[in-house]
Amino acid sequence: MATQAKRRRVAGPVGGGDADPDPVVGFLSWCRQVGLELSPKVAVSRQGTVAGYGMVARESVQPGELLFAVPRAALLSQHTCSIGGLLERERGALQSQSGWVPLLLALLHELQAPASPWSPYFALWPELGRLEHPMFWPEEERRRLLQGTGVPEAVEKDLANIRSEYYSIVLPFMEAHPDLFSPRVRSLELYRQLVALVMAYSFQEPLEEEEDEKEPNSPLMVPAADILNHLANHNANLEYSPNCLRMVATQPIPKGHEIFNTYGQMANWQLIHMYGFVEPYPDNTDDTADIQMVTVREAALQGTKAEAERLLLYERWDFLCKLEMVGEEGAFVIGHEEVLTEEELTSTLKVLCMPAEEFREFKEKDGWGDKREEDSLTITNIPNLKASWKQLLRDSVLLTLQTYATDLKSEQDLLSNKEVYTKLSWREQQALQVRYGQKMILHQLLELTS
């Protein structure tokens, strides 16, 4: 993964020494030394890119052409770093919820090691103190700009986990090995910055099909691959092979055009949370809006009058929990063209809206048999749903829209007025795009259920 945060050399307490006058020259020299082969058709550049460093086609490129190959020895991971043996021996003590601690310790060590072989690679990293992830925004600004989007809640979980991981695992390990970690890298702030960097720049090798039951692979840093910026409509893709990782063109790339990788199908709220940027509306075809599962329960409760009805509704909800269709923290995910949680939302609407007698039979059978075509919850079929389903879905959308601090019209006014939009801060613009994309999907649902 690479990010569209601005890329500058690593600065601050771990940078050390004077900046290379041209870090790209040093990086390309390092690439040759480690056998990282770049096609003569591509260039690492700041010119012609959407943000900071990127990769641009010097000549036109055809689909299937190799853009560069990174030998596995050039990857920076817990296994290839200079303290890999120690990290492997201590693996049991370094287990954590994220699974990232060994890589983060590898980075903390290499960043302060005077002769780290990775220094030319670090020189192309963004300045750690200027990462734009919302976890670095003041809390008031984060809540004000991103209320309703799901980002503030995700960030709060991240910050609590980072703090816990740092004080319970990382700091004790560094203090136990003072010869490997100088005091200047024993800092929660630096650790938080490196978590954000790993979130935005690391890659996770997919498991083979027969390995599905295994733990996911640990993240790793892939020099050159993490220079590429992201687009939903990308033109390159990373392929994994036993000896190297290969970036291959997936579309024709005209001369002078930027080369884009993809980080997967990411909604704008996920992009800003994990990478610190968004794709402006309507470019992100993978954008989604969430309806919290408990919001649908709340909407259903609004329609109950007597205590007996409320109790029955909770019984239905508990049954859905037992079927693992809903949970207190889950969300129904709606895209522009599909409901990504179609089975869960269909089951929820069906169970919450069915007559009491039908629910009794349904519960005794422990679920349903064949799914009926008219109950299909595709976007195009929503107008054909039963009236009770449409009403519950509509009420849930209306409750979701109330969680935002602003309405759709005020967002549209800002976006349509170029003069006003350009005066917004970068964070205000990014947050506006997140809110607007989500609200457009929710308003589409309102139209379909009216």
PDB file of C-alpha atoms in Angstrom, residues 227-332:
ATOM      1  CA  ILE A 227       5.781   4.709  -3.828  1.00  0.00           C
ATOM      2  CA  LEU A 228       2.707   4.071  -5.986  1.00  0.00           C
ATOM      3  CA  ASN A 229      -0.388   6.105  -5.146  1.00  0.00           C
ATOM      4  CA  HIS A 230      -3.896   4.581  -5.073  1.00  0.00           C
ATOM      5  CA  LEU A 231      -6.948   4.807  -7.330  1.00  0.00           C
ATOM      6  CA  ALA A 232     -10.048   2.626  -7.389  1.00  0.00           C
ATOM      7  CA  ASN A 233      -9.553   2.574 -11.194  1.00  0.00           C
ATOM      8  CA  HIS A 234      -5.899   1.502 -10.905  1.00  0.00           C
ATOM      9  CA  ASN A 235      -3.564   0.506 -13.736  1.00  0.00           C
ATOM     10  CA  ALA A 236      -1.060  -1.756 -11.929  1.00  0.00           C
ATOM     11  CA  ASN A 237      -1.166  -4.661  -9.496  1.00  0.00           C
ATOM     12  CA  LEU A 238       1.349  -6.381  -7.200  1.00  0.00           C
ATOM     13  CA  GLU A 239       1.936 -10.098  -7.813  1.00  0.00           C
ATOM     14  CA  TYR A 240       3.661 -12.401  -5.326  1.00  0.00           C
ATOM     15  CA  SER A 241       6.063 -15.152  -6.449  1.00  0.00           C
ATOM     16  CA  PRO A 242       8.561 -17.319  -4.513  1.00  0.00           C
ATOM     17  CA  ASN A 243      11.612 -15.177  -5.317  1.00  0.00           C
ATOM     18  CA  CYS A 244      10.242 -11.686  -5.779  1.00  0.00           C
ATOM     19  CA  LEU A 245       7.228  -9.362  -5.800  1.00  0.00           C
ATOM     20  CA  ARG A 246       6.329  -8.014  -9.247  1.00  0.00           C
ATOM     21  CA  MET A 247       4.373  -4.862 -10.095  1.00  0.00           C
ATOM     22  CA  VAL A 248       2.613  -5.491 -13.399  1.00  0.00           C
ATOM     23  CA  ALA A 249       0.565  -3.117 -15.589  1.00  0.00           C
ATOM     24  CA  THR A 250      -3.134  -4.068 -15.766  1.00  0.00           C
ATOM     25  CA  GLN A 251      -4.209  -1.383 -18.278  1.00  0.00           C
ATOM     26  CA  PRO A 252      -2.484   0.556 -21.068  1.00  0.00           C
ATOM     27  CA  ILE A 253      -0.556   3.458 -19.461  1.00  0.00           C
ATOM     28  CA  PRO A 254       0.179   6.358 -21.824  1.00  0.00           C
ATOM     29  CA  LYS A 255       3.531   8.144 -21.649  1.00  0.00           C
ATOM     30  CA  GLY A 256       3.577  10.769 -18.882  1.00  0.00           C
ATOM     31  CA  HIS A 257       0.682   9.202 -16.944  1.00  0.00           C
ATOM     32  CA  GLU A 258       0.973   8.199 -13.305  1.00  0.00           C
ATOM     33  CA  ILE A 259       1.062   4.516 -12.338  1.00  0.00           C
ATOM     34  CA  PHE A 260      -1.498   3.629  -9.655  1.00  0.00           C
ATOM     35  CA  ASN A 261      -1.780   0.557  -7.462  1.00  0.00           C
ATOM     36  CA  THR A 262      -4.884  -0.356  -5.478  1.00  0.00           C
ATOM     37  CA  TYR A 263      -5.133  -1.050  -1.762  1.00  0.00           C
ATOM     38  CA  GLY A 264      -8.291  -3.067  -2.332  1.00  0.00           C
ATOM     39  CA  GLN A 265     -11.928  -1.991  -2.479  1.00  0.00           C
ATOM     40  CA  MET A 266     -11.815   0.866  -0.003  1.00  0.00           C
ATOM     41  CA  ALA A 267     -14.623   3.279   0.876  1.00  0.00           C
ATOM     42  CA  ASN A 268     -13.562   6.894   1.431  1.00  0.00           C
ATOM     43  CA  TRP A 269     -13.985   6.602   5.219  1.00  0.00           C
ATOM     44  CA  GLN A 270     -11.523   3.685   5.157  1.00  0.00           C
ATOM     45  CA  LEU A 271      -9.097   5.577   2.917  1.00  0.00           C
ATOM     46  CA  ILE A 272      -8.984   8.613   5.198  1.00  0.00           C
ATOM     47  CA  HIS A 273      -8.797   6.456   8.335  1.00  0.00           C
ATOM     48  CA  MET A 274      -5.962   4.197   7.122  1.00  0.00           C
ATOM     49  CA  TYR A 275      -4.168   6.324   4.524  1.00  0.00           C
ATOM     50  CA  GLY A 276      -4.970   9.951   5.261  1.00  0.00           C
ATOM     51  CA  PHE A 277      -6.650  10.867   1.937  1.00  0.00           C
ATOM     52  CA  VAL A 278      -9.840  10.288  -0.068  1.00  0.00           C
ATOM     53  CA  GLU A 279     -10.882  10.080  -3.710  1.00  0.00           C
ATOM     54  CA  PRO A 280     -13.110  13.059  -4.571  1.00  0.00           C
ATOM     55  CA  TYR A 281     -16.745  12.354  -5.450  1.00  0.00           C
ATOM     56  CA  PRO A 282     -17.678  10.574  -7.740  1.00  0.00           C
ATOM     57  CA  ASP A 283     -14.283   8.968  -8.514  1.00  0.00           C
ATOM     58  CA  ASN A 284     -14.356   6.332  -5.770  1.00  0.00           C
ATOM     59  CA  THR A 285     -16.583   3.655  -7.267  1.00  0.00           C
ATOM     60  CA  ASP A 286     -15.927   1.521  -4.148  1.00  0.00           C
ATOM     61  CA  ASP A 287     -17.409   4.082  -1.747  1.00  0.00           C
ATOM     62  CA  THR A 288     -19.985   2.827   0.764  1.00  0.00           C
ATOM     63  CA  ALA A 289     -22.285   4.039   3.512  1.00  0.00           C
ATOM     64  CA  ASP A 290     -22.899   2.125   6.736  1.00  0.00           C
ATOM     65  CA  ILE A 291     -26.173   1.677   8.591  1.00  0.00           C
ATOM     66  CA  GLN A 292     -25.355   0.477  12.100  1.00  0.00           C
ATOM     67  CA  MET A 293     -27.162  -2.773  12.878  1.00  0.00           C
ATOM     68  CA  VAL A 294     -28.451  -1.362  16.167  1.00  0.00           C
ATOM     69  CA  THR A 295     -29.922   1.576  14.189  1.00  0.00           C
ATOM     70  CA  VAL A 296     -32.244  -0.847  12.375  1.00  0.00           C
ATOM     71  CA  ARG A 297     -33.283  -2.249  15.775  1.00  0.00           C
ATOM     72  CA  GLU A 298     -33.900   1.307  17.001  1.00  0.00           C
ATOM     73  CA  ALA A 299     -35.999   2.078  13.898  1.00  0.00           C
ATOM     74  CA  ALA A 300     -38.041  -1.078  14.478  1.00  0.00           C
ATOM     75  CA  LEU A 301     -38.576  -0.171  18.150  1.00  0.00           C
ATOM     76  CA  GLN A 302     -39.998   3.210  17.062  1.00  0.00           C
ATOM     77  CA  GLY A 303     -42.885   1.299  15.469  1.00  0.00           C
ATOM     78  CA  THR A 304     -43.805  -0.627  18.629  1.00  0.00           C
ATOM     79  CA  LYS A 305     -46.538   0.657  20.961  1.00  0.00           C
ATOM     80  CA  ALA A 306     -47.064  -1.934  23.704  1.00  0.00           C
ATOM     81  CA  GLU A 307     -44.475  -3.523  26.000  1.00  0.00           C
ATOM     82  CA  ALA A 308     -45.369  -6.966  24.580  1.00  0.00           C
ATOM     83  CA  GLU A 309     -44.432  -5.747  21.070  1.00  0.00           C
ATOM     84  CA  ARG A 310     -41.097  -4.443  22.350  1.00  0.00           C
ATOM     85  CA  LEU A 311     -40.329  -7.739  24.081  1.00  0.00           C
ATOM     86  CA  LEU A 312     -41.149  -9.650  20.897  1.00  0.00           C
ATOM     87  CA  LEU A 313     -38.882  -7.369  18.923  1.00  0.00           C
ATOM     88  CA  TYR A 314     -35.989  -8.040  21.315  1.00  0.00           C
ATOM     89  CA  GLU A 315     -36.715 -11.765  20.996  1.00  0.00           C
ATOM     90  CA  ARG A 316     -36.452 -11.445  17.211  1.00  0.00           C
ATOM     91  CA  TRP A 317     -33.197  -9.497  17.582  1.00  0.00           C
ATOM     92  CA  ASP A 318     -31.712 -12.130  19.907  1.00  0.00           C
ATOM     93  CA  PHE A 319     -32.635 -14.787  17.353  1.00  0.00           C
ATOM     94  CA  LEU A 320     -30.832 -12.832  14.619  1.00  0.00           C
ATOM     95  CA  CYS A 321     -27.799 -12.624  16.939  1.00  0.00           C
ATOM     96  CA  LYS A 322     -27.954 -16.404  17.409  1.00  0.00           C
ATOM     97  CA  LEU A 323     -28.005 -16.811  13.604  1.00  0.00           C
ATOM     98  CA  GLU A 324     -24.923 -14.502  13.541  1.00  0.00           C
ATOM     99  CA  MET A 325     -26.707 -12.094  11.214  1.00  0.00           C
ATOM    100  CA  VAL A 326     -26.384  -9.068  13.531  1.00  0.00           C
ATOM    101  CA  GLY A 327     -24.268  -7.832  16.429  1.00  0.00           C
ATOM    102  CA  GLU A 328     -24.109  -4.807  18.699  1.00  0.00           C
ATOM    103  CA  GLU A 329     -21.100  -3.344  16.826  1.00  0.00           C
ATOM    104  CA  GLY A 330     -21.808  -4.509  13.271  1.00  0.00           C
ATOM    105  CA  ALA A 331     -22.988  -2.457  10.303  1.00  0.00           C
ATOM    106  CA  PHE A 332     -24.916  -3.065   7.104  1.00  0.00           C
TER     107      PHE A 332
END
